[in-house]
mmCIF file of C-alpha atoms in Angstrom:
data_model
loop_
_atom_site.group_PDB
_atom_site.id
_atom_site.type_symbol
_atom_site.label_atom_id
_atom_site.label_comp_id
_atom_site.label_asym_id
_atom_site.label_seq_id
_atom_site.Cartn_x
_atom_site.Cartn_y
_atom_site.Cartn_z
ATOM 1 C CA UNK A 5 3.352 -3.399 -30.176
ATOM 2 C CA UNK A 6 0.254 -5.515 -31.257
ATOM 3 C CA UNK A 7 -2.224 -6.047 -28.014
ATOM 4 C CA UNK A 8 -5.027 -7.875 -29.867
ATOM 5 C CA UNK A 9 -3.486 -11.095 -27.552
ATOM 6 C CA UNK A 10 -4.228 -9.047 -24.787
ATOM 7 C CA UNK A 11 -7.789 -7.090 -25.620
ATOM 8 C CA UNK A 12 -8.758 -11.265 -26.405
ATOM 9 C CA UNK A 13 -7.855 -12.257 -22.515
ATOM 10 C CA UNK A 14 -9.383 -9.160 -21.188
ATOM 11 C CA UNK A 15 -12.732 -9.243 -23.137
ATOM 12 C CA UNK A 16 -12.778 -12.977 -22.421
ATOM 13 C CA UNK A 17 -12.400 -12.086 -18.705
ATOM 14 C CA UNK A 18 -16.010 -12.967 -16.646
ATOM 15 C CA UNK A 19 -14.936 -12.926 -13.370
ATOM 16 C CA UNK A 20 -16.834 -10.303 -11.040
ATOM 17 C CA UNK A 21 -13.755 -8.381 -10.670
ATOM 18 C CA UNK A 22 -13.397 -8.653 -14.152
ATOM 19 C CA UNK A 23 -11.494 -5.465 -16.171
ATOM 20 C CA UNK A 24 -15.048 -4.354 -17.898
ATOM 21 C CA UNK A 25 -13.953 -1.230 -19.777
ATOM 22 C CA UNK A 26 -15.952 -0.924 -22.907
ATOM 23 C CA UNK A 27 -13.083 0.238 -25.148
ATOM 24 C CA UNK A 28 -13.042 -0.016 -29.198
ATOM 25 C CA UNK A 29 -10.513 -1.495 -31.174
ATOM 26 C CA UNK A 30 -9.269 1.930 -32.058
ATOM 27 C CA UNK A 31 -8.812 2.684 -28.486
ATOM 28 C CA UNK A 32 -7.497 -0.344 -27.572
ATOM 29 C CA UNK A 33 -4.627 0.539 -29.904
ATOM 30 C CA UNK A 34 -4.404 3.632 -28.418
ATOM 31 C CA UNK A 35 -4.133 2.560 -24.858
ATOM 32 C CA UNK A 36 -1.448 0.161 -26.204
ATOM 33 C CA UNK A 37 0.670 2.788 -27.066
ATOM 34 C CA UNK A 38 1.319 3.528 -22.955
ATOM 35 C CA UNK A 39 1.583 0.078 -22.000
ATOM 36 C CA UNK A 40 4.565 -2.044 -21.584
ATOM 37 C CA UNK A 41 5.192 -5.525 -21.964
ATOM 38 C CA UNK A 42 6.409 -7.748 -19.378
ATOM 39 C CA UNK A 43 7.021 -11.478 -18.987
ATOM 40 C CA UNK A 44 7.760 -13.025 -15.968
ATOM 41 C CA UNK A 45 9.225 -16.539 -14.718
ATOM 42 C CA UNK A 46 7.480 -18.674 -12.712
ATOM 43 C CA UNK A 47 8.320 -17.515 -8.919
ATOM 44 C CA UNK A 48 8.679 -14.444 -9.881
ATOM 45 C CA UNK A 49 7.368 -11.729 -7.799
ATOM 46 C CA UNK A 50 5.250 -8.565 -10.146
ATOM 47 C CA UNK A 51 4.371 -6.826 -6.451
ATOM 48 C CA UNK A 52 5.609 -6.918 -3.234
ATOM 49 C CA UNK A 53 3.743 -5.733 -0.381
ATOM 50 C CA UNK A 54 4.699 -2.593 1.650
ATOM 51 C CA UNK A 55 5.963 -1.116 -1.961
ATOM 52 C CA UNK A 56 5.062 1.707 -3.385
ATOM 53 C CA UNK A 57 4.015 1.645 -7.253
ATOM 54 C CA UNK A 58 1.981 3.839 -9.235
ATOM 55 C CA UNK A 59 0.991 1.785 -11.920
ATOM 56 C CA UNK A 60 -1.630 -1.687 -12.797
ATOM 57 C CA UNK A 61 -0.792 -4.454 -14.661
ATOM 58 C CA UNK A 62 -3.092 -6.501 -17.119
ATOM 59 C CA UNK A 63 -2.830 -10.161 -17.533
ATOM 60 C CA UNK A 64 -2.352 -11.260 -21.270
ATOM 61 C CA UNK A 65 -0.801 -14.962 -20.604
ATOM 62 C CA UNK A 66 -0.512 -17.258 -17.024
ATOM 63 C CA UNK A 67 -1.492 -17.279 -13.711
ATOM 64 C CA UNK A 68 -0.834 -15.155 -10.830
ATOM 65 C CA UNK A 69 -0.940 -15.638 -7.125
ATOM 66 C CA UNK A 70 -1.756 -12.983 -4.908
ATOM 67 C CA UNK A 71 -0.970 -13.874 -1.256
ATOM 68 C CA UNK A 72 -0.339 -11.880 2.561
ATOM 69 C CA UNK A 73 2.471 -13.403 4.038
ATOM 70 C CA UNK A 74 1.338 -14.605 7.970
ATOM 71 C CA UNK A 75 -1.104 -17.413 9.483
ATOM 72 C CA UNK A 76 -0.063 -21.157 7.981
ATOM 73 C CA UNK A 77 1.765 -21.968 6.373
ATOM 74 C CA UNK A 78 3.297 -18.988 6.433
ATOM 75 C CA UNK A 79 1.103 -17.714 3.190
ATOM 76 C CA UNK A 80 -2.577 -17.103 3.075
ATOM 77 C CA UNK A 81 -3.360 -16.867 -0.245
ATOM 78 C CA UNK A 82 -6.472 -14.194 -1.572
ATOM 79 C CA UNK A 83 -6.588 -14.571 -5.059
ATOM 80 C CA UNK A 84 -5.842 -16.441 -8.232
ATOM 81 C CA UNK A 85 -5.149 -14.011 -11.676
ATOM 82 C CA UNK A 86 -5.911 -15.159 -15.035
ATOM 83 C CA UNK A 87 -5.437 -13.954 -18.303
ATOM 84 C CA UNK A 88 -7.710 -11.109 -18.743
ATOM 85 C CA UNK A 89 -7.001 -10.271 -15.039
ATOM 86 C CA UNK A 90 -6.473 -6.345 -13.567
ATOM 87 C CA UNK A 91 -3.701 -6.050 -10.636
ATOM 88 C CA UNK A 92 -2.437 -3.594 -8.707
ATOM 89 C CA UNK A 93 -5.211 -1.116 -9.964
ATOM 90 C CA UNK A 94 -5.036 1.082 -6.879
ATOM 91 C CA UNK A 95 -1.796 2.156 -8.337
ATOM 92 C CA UNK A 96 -3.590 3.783 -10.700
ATOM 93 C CA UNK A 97 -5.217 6.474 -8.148
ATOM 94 C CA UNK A 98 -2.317 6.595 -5.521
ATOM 95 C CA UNK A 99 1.213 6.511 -4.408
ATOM 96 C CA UNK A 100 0.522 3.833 -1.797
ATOM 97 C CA UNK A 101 2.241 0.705 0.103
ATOM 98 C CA UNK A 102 0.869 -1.977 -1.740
ATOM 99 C CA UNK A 103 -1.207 -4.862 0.028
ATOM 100 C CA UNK A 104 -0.226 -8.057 -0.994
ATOM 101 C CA UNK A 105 2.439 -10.293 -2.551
ATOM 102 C CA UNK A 106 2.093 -11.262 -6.095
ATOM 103 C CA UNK A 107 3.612 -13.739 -7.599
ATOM 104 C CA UNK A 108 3.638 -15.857 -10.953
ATOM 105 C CA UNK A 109 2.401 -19.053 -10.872
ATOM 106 C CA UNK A 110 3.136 -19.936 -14.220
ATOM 107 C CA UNK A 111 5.422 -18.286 -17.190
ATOM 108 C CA UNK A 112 3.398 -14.422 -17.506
ATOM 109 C CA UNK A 113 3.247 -11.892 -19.793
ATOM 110 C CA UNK A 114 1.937 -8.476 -18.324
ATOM 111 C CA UNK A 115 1.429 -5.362 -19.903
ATOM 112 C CA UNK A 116 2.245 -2.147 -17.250
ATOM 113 C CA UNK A 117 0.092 0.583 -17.122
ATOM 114 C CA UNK A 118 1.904 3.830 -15.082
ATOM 115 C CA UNK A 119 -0.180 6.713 -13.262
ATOM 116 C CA UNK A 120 2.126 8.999 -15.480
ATOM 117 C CA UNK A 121 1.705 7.206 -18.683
ATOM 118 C CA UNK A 122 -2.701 7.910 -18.137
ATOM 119 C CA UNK A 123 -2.612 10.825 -17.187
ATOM 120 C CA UNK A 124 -0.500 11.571 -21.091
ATOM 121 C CA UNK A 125 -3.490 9.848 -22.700
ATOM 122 C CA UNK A 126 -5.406 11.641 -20.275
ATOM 123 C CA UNK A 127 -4.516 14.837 -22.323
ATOM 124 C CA UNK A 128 -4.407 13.259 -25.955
ATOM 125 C CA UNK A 129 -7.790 10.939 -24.852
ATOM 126 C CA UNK A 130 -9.698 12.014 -21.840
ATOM 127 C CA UNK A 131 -12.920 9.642 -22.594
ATOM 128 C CA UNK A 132 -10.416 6.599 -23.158
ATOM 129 C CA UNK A 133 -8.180 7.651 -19.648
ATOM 130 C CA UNK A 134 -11.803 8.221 -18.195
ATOM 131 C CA UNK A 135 -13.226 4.829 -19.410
ATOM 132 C CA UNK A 136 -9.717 3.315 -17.976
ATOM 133 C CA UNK A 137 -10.236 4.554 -14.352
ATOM 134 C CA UNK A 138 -13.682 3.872 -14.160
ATOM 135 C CA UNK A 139 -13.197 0.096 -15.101
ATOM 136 C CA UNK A 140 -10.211 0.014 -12.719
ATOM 137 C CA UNK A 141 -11.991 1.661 -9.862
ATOM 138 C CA UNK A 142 -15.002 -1.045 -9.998
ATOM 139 C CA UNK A 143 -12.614 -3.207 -9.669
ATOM 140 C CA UNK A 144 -10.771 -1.913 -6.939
ATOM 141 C CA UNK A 145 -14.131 -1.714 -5.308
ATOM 142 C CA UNK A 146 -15.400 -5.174 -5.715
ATOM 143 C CA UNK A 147 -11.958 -6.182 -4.574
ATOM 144 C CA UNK A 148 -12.085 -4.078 -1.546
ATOM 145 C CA UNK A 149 -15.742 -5.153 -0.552
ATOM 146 C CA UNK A 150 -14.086 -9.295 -0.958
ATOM 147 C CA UNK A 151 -11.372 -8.354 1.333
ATOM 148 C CA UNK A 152 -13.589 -7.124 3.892
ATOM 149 C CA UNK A 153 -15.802 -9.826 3.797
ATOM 150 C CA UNK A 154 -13.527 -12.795 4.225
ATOM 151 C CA UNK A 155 -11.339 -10.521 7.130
ATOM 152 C CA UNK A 156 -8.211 -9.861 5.058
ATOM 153 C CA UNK A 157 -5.550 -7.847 7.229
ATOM 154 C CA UNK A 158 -5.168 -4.264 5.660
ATOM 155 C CA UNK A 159 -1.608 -3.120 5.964
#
């Protein structure tokens, strides 16, 4: 499946949680091959919190919401996703609940990146799984250090 739509939204990504992994074109194909397409309707929900999931998604096309249900109205909202975006990344290291809702603002198309799925092109690729992790765990981290600024309830 052709991800050049994708690689364009990611490497046009500036955000300081941006997805920063500095990836070829050849290995940009090659992570393709483990990804999996997704589209989504608007309202639909790509997480859930309290779920358990062990894989990320990248944001080719729409916005995301991600929200914590609780305070007024009833939704406190963390983050909006935009093409280019990284969610769920802590999939990526661990089987655990996850922390927030999220939820398509717009018409989406994700691509899904599974635990199991890396760690294959972990064995065929280790300095392409390698560069993968390390640009999802600065994320996580910038992510994390947000949340605990601004007070966000951990589960």
């Amino acid at each position: 499946m052709d991800v050049t739509p994708l690689v364009e939204a990611v490497q046009a990504q500036r955000g300081e949680d941006a997805f920063a992994a500095r990836l070829s074109p050849q290995q940009w194909r090659q992570l393709g091959t483990v990804l999996e397409r997704r589209e989504l309707a608007v309202g639909e929900w790509l997480l859930q919190r309290g779920e358990i999931q062990t894989r990320a998604y990248l944001v080719e096309r729409g916005r995301l919401q991600v929200f914590v249900v609780g305070g007024p109205p009833n939704r406190h909202r963390i983050a909006t996703l935009h093409p280019g975006s990284l969610v769920g990344e802590p999939g990526l290291f661990a089987a655990t609940p996850r922390m927030a809702h999220v939820e398509a603002m717009t018409l989406c198309v994700v691509w899904s990146l599974a635990a199991r799925r890396l760690q294959e092109l972990a064995a065929a690729a280790p300095g392409l799984a390698l560069e993968v992790l390390r640009a999802a765990g600065a994320v996580m981290a910038v992510r994390m250090r947000a949340n605990l600024e601004r007070g966000v309830p951990l589960p």
